[in-house]
XYZ file of C-alpha atoms in Angstrom:
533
model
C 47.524 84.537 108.575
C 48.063 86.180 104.793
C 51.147 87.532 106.280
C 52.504 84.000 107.474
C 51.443 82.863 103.984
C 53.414 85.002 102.189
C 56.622 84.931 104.765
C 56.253 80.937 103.952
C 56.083 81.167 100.040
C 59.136 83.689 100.358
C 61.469 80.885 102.054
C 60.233 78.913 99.847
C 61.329 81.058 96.587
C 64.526 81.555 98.315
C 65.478 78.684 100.348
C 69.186 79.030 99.445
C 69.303 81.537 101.481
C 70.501 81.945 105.067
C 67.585 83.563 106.666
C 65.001 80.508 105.548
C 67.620 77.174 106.044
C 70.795 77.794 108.116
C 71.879 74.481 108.227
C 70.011 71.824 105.834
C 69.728 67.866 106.150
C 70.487 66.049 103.721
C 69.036 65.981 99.985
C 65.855 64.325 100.034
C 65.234 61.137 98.792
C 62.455 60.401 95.805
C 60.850 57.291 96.135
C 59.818 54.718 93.040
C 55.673 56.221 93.903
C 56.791 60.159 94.471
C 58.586 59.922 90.587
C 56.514 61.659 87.803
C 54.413 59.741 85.932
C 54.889 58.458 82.324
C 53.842 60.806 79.411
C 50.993 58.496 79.184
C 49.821 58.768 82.798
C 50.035 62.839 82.905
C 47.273 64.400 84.003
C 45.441 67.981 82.868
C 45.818 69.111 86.236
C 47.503 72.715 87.050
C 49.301 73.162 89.899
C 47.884 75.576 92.466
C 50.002 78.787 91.619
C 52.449 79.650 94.871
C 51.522 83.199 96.184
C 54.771 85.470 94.646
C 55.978 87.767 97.706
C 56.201 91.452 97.537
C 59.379 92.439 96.865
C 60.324 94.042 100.404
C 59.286 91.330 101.897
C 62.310 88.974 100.415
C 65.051 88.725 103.504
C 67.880 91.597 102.841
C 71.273 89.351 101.686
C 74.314 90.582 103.370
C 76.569 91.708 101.157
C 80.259 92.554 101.094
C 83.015 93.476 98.200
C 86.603 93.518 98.157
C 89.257 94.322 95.469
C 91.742 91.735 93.905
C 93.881 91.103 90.957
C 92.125 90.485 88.197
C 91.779 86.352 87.212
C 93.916 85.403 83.961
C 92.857 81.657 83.804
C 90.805 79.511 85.460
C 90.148 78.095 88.973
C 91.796 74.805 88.823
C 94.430 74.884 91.848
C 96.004 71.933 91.095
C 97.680 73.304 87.303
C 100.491 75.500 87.502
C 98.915 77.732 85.011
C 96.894 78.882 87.583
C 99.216 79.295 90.002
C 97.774 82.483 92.033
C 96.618 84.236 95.255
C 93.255 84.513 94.130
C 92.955 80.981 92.996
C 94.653 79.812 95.504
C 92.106 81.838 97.795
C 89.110 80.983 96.427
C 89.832 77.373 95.877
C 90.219 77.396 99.764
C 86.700 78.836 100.689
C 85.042 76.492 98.172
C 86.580 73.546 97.919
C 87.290 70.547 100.338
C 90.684 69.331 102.034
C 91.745 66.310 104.143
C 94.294 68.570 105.811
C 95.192 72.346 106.069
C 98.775 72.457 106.599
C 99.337 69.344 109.538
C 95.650 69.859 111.028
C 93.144 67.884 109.547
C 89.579 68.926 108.394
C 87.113 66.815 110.807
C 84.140 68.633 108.721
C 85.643 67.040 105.694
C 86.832 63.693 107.518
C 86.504 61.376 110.511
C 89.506 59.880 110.281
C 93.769 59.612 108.653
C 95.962 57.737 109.446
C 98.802 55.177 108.354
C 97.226 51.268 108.949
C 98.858 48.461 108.400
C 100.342 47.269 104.654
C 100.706 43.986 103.305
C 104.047 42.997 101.921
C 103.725 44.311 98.760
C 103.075 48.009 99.994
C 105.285 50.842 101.170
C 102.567 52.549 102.929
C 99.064 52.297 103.316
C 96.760 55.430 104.809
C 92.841 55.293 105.111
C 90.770 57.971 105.337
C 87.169 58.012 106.925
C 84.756 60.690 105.148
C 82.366 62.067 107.382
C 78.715 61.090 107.261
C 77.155 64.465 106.413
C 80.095 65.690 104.450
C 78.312 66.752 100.951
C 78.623 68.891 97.763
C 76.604 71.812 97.006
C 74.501 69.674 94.380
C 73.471 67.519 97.790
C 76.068 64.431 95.963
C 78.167 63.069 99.352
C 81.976 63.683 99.391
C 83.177 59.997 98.286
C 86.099 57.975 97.649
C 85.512 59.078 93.807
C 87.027 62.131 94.922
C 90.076 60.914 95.723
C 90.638 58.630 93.013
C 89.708 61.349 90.299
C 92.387 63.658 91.654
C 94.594 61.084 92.121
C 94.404 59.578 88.266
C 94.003 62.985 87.065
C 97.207 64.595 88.640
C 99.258 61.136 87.690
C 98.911 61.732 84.012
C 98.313 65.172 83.370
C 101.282 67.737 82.674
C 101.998 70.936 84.370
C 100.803 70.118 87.779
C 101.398 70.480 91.431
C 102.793 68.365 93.874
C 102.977 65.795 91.151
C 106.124 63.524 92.923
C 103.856 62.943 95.753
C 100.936 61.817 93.814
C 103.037 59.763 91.737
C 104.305 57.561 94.313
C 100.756 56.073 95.186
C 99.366 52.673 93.348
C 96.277 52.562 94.305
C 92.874 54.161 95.576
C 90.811 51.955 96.569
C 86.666 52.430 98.061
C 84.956 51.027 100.608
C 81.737 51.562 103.262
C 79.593 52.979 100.479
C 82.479 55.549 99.637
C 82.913 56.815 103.302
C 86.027 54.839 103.597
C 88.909 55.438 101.199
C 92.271 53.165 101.255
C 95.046 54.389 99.738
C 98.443 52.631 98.958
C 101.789 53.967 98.091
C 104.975 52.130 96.673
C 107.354 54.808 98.727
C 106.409 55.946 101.680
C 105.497 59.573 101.751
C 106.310 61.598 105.414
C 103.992 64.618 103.715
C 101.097 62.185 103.206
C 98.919 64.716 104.742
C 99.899 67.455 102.131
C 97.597 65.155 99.619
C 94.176 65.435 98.595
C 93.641 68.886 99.150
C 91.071 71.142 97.068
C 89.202 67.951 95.957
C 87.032 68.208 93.161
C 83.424 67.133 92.661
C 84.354 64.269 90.637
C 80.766 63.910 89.298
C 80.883 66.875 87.687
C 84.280 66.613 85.357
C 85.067 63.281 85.534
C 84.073 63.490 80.864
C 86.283 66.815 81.256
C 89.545 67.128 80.688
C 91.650 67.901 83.413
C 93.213 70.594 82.149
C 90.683 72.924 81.013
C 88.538 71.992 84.072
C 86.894 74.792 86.309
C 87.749 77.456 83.267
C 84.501 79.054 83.992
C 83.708 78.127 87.773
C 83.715 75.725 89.961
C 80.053 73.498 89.550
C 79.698 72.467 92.825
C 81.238 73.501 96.182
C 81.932 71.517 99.606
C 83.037 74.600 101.386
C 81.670 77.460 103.222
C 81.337 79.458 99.802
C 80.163 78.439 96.448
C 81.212 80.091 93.061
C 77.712 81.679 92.561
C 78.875 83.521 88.766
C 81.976 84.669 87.051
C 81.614 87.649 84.872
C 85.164 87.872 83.308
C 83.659 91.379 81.175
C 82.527 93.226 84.588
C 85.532 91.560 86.143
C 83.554 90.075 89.209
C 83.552 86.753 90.622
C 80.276 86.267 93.156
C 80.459 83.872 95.930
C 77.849 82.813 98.051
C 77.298 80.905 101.009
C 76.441 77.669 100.533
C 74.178 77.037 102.637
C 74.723 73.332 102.421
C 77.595 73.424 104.199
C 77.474 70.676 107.173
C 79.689 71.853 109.714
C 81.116 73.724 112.326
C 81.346 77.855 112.006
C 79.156 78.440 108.950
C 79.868 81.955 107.223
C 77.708 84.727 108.066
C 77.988 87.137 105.451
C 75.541 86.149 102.241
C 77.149 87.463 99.210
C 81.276 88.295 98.765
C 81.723 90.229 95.832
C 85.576 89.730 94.016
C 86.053 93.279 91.942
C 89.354 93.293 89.684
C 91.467 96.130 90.145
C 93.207 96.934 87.050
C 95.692 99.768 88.913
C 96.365 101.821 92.341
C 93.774 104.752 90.910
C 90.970 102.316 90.930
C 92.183 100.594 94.139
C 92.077 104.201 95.744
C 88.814 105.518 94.481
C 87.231 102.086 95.230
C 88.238 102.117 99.085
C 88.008 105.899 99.393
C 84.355 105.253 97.983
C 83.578 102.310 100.078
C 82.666 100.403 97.288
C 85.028 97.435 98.550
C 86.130 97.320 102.296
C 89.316 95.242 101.840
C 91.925 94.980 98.778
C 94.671 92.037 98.038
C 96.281 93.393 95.099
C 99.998 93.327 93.459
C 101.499 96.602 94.036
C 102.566 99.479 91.533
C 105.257 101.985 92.003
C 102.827 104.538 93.924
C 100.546 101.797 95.748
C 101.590 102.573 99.120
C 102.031 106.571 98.699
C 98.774 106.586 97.386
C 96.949 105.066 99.854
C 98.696 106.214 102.868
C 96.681 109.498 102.251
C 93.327 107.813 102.648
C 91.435 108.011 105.787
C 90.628 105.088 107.779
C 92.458 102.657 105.363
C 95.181 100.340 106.882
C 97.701 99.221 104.708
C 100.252 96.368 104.537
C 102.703 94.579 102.665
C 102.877 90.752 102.038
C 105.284 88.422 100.743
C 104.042 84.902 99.525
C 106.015 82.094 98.189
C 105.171 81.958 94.615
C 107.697 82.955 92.426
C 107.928 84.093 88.474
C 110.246 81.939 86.915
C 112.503 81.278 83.021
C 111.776 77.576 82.400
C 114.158 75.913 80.132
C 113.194 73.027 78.139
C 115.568 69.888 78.109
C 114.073 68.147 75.311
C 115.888 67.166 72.614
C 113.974 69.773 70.015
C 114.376 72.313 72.732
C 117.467 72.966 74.619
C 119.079 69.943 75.620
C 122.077 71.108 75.862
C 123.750 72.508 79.252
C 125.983 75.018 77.168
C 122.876 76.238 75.321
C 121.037 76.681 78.265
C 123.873 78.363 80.570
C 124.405 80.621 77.854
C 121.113 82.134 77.934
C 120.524 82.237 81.523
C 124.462 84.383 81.721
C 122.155 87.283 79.439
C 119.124 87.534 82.105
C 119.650 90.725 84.176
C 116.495 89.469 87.438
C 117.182 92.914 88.574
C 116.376 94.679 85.577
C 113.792 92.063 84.469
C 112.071 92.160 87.485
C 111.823 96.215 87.500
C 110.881 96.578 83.936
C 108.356 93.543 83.927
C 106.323 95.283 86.872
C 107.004 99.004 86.405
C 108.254 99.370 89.710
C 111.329 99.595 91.711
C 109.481 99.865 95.582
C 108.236 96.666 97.072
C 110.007 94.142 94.791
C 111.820 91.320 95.193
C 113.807 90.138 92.158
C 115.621 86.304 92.120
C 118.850 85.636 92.200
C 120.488 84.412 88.879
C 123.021 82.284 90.247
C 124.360 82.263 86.434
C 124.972 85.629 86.062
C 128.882 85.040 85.087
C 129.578 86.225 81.259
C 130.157 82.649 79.508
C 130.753 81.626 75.703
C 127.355 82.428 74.166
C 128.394 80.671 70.496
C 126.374 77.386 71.538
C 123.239 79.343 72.019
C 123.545 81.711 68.619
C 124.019 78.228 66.918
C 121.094 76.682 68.357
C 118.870 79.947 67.426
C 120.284 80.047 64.004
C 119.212 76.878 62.784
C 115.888 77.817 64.622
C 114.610 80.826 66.786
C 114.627 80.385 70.041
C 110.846 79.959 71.068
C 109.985 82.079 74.381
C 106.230 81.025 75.356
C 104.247 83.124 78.038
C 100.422 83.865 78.415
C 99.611 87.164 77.107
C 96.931 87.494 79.619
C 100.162 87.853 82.491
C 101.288 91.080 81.892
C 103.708 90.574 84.391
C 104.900 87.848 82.603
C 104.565 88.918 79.023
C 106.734 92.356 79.657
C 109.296 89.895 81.188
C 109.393 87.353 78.134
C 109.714 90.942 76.133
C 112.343 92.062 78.063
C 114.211 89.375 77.633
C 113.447 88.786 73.571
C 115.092 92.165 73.356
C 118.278 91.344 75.547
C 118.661 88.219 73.521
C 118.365 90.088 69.954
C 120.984 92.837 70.798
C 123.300 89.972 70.994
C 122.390 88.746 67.620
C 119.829 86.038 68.859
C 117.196 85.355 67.021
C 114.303 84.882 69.059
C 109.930 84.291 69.000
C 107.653 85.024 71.164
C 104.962 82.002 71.302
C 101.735 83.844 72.776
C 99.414 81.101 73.803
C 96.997 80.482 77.245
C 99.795 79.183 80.270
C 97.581 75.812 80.209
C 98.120 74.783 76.633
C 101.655 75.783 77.221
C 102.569 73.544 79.838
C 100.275 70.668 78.654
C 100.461 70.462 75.028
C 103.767 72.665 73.427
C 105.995 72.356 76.216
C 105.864 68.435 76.256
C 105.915 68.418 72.584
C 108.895 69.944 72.399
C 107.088 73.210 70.242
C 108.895 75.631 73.174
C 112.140 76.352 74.285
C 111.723 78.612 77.326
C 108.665 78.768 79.553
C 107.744 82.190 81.877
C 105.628 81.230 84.742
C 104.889 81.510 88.190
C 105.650 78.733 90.787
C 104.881 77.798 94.277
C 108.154 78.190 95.742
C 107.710 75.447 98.305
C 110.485 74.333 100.642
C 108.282 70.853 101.334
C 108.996 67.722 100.110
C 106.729 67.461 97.833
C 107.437 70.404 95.841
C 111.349 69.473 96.084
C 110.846 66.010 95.132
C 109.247 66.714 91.815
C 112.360 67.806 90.518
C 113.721 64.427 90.813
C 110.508 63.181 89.322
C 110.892 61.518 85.557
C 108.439 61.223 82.917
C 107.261 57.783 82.170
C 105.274 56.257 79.866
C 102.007 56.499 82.128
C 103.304 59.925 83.658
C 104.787 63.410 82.985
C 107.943 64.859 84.361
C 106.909 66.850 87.694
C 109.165 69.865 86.492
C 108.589 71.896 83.563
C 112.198 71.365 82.449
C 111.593 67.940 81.595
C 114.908 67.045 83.385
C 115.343 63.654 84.411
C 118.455 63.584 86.372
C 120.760 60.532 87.146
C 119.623 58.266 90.380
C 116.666 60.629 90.101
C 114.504 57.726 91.581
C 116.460 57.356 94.307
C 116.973 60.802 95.408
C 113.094 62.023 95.028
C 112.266 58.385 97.396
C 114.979 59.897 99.596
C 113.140 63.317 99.858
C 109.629 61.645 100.268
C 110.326 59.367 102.889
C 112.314 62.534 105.242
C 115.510 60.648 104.678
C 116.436 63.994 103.304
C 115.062 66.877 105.527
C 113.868 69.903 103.723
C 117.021 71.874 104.171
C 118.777 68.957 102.184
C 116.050 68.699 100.108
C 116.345 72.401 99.293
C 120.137 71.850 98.555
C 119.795 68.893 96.020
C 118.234 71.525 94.271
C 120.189 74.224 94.373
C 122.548 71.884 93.018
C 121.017 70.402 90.544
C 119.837 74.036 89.326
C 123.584 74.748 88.907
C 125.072 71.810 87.494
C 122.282 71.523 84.801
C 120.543 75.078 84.310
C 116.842 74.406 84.209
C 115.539 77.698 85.249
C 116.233 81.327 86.610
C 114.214 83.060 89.278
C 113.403 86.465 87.706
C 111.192 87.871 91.418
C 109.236 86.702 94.473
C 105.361 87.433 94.990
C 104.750 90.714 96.895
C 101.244 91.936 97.650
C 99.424 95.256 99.126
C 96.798 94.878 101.493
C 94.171 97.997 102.314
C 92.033 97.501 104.983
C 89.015 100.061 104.544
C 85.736 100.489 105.553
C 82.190 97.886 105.596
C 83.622 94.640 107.035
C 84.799 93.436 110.404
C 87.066 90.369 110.382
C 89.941 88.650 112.058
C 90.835 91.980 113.575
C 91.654 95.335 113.738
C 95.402 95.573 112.581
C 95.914 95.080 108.955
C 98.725 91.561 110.196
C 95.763 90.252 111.649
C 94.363 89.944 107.819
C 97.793 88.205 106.420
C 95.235 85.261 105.277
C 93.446 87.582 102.953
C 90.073 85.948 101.897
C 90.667 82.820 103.184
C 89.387 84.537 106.625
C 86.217 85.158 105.031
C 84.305 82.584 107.146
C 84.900 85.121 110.269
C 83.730 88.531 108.642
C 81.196 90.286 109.427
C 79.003 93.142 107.651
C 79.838 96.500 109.461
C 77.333 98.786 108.581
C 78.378 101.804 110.690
């Protein structure tokens, strides 16, 4: 009986975890006579001290590690500041989606699709929230959601997907926020490429959007929760959130994120079994060096996220074409890309379709009444050797030129649309959807930013982005628009394409044993397993 005592106080101490509540109810409810009492109604009573369990009695957490790049900003998905894998990644395991890719989430959802729309509509989709669908904090998944992404995205810039959001009016909530109607004024054929990576609403709504989720993520409606960040240790800590409602819970406890800084730690960390899988950007002896470890698997990965020279249209920044052709005729991708990542084996450099030598006098007039201002986060190397590369290209040709070191996020919401930059280095989702086409033909407004970091707002833009929205231009159009556009007007140069290493070690059994079966990286996490043979 002392034995059952204690195993009960220890589930108690640690009910998050797995091994006491596998799959919880809902939160529970307090009623007006379970409240505390008033200061003036408290009584001298002590509790009856709970019975504190011996320390090998406490359920073992499962616990697995794995090596990725190390995080530069913060965990909002939606900015293009934090445009990465790991991001990208985690933002998957933790937070909530109507759709991934054209299947929809039926933990997340009941029920999308189009209804009917009154006159005054384009097009009109509802979505159904399922009953038990809930954030970590035990706060249900509501219509607030939506809307707070929604009016966040529509006036905030630097953003993704921000043409699609854009073309909605309204977000409206019904059935005690199960039932969420939204209405567009162009119809949208990617509808279902909205509203993914919701955010607990509840949590940020007094924050601003921007500098949201620098430090975490508060509360999770995935399989994982962000359990601690420790930016000095370089380790993010997820756990399984053991609130999560639906089908195919995770089974491993505790998934430990460990930066690697190079290949030598990457190496000595699988060869030690310290981490049993790696997702890393390669260096120029990343595959050499691990080919001679035992039992490690290794691949190589493209992804469609792209580093990228942004060139301001503004009128205090480069709003002239001549100005802007001129520098983009200097940038060498080839050379960029190899000196920005050390590394001439597994890269991909862009393509400067404006490679042709061209008059450069509008471009040394522009920089001698003022320098021309290069911003990139210091905290990208990748980036920041680039932007270096480039100031020194631009100065043996008599170009003055500054380097504007600031955090990507203040960059592309504060000096960029202030006209305080001139050129912008960062990396891009290199979508071919609509969505991601379509915000080049998105304008600023009053209300609403530009959806491209040029700033560009390009003649019958309104019509062309509808056209792309609706699928009266398929993607393959889409995609030539703005090639086009690219070359008429010069907004920016592709300097290389995302490649990544995976190392498949030792300590965790997942999607498979061939190291293609683990092209989703961490995002298959809900499937591992703990191997401890």
């Amino acid at each position: 009986m002392v034995r059952f005592s204690r195993l009960l106080a220890a589930c108690v101490l640690v009910s998050g975890l797995s091994a006491c509540q596998a799959n919880p109810g809902p939160p529970p409810v307090v009623e007006a006579d379970e409240q505390s009492s008033s200061p003036t109604e408290s009584t001298t009573e002590s509790p009856t001290p709970e019975e504190v369990p011996e320390e090998d009695e406490l359920p073992e957490r499962s616990t697995v590690a794995i090596g990725v790049d190390p995080l530069r900003g913060g965990l909002n998905p939606h900015l293009i500041a934090n445009n990465s894998e790991l991001v990208s990644q985690i933002a998957e395991l933790v937070l909530p989606s109507a759709f991934h890719g054209d299947e929809m989430d039926t933990d997340v959802l009941e029920s999308a699709e189009e209804v009917d729309d009154p006159d005054n509509v384009a097009m009109r989709v509802r979505y159904t929230i399922a009953g038990p669908a809930q954030w970590s904090d035990g706060t249900p998944i509501s219509g607030s959601d939506f809307h707070y992404l929604w009016s966040q995205i529509t006036r905030t810039p630097g953003v993704n997907m921000a043409s699609g959001y854009q073309a909605i009016s309204a977000v409206r909530t019904s059935g005690s926020g199960r039932v969420v109607t939204v209405d567009f004024k162009q119809r949208v054929d990617d509808w279902h490429k909205l509203f993914a990576h919701l955010l607990p609403s509840h949590l940020l709504v007094d924050k601003e959007f921007a500098s949201v989720l620098s430090e975490g993520i508060p509360a999770s409606a995935g399989r994982y929760m962000v359990a601690g960040m420790d930016r000095s240790r370089g380790v993010i800590t997820l756990n399984r959130n053991d609130r999560f409602w639906g089908e195919d819970p995770a089974t491993i406890d505790v998934i430990q994120l460990r930066a690697l800084r190079d290949t030598t730690q990457a190496v000595n960390m699988l060869r030690s079994h310290q981490i049993g899988f790696a997702d890393f950007t390669p260096q120029q002896t990343s595959l050499e060096s691990l080919s001679l470890l035992n039992n490690v698997n290794t691949g190589v990965v493209t992804r469609p996220r792209q580093l990228r020279v942004h060139m301001s249209t503004l009128e205090e920044a480069l709003p002239e074409e001549a100005q802007r052709r001129a520098l983009a005729s200097l940038l060498d991708t080839e050379q960029i890309a190899r000196l920005a990542t050390g590394r001439s084996s597994n890269l991909e450099p862009g393509h400067n379709p404006f490679s042709d030598p061209v008059e450069l006098f509008p471009l040394r007039e522009r920089a001698g009444r003022k320098p021309l201002r290069i911003a990139v986060d210091p905290l990208n190397p990748t980036a920041l050797a680039a932007a270096n590369t480039i100031a020194d290209v631009l100065q043996s040709k008599a170009i003055d030129v500054e380097i504007v070191s600031e955090r990507l996020s203040t960059i592309t919401t504060e000096l960029l649309p202030a006209g305080k930059v001139d050129v912008v280095l960062a990396w891009d989702e290199n979508g071919k959807d609509s969505l991601n086409m379509a915000d080049f033909f998105t304008c600023a407004t009053s209300s609403s930013p530009a959806g491209e970091l040029s700033g560009f707002c390009p003649e019958q833009a309104e019509e062309t982005a509808a056209n792309i929205l609706d699928g009266s231009l398929d993607s393959l159009a889409a995609q030539e628009r703005v090639k086009q556009l690219n070359a008429e007007h010069v907004l920016f140069v592709p300097l290389l394409n995302e490649v990544r290493i995976h190392a498949l070690g030792k300590g965790i059994v997942g999607p498979g044993q061939s190291i293609e079966d683990w092209d989703s990286g961490l995002v298959s996490a809900p499937q591992w397993r703990k191997d401890d043979d």
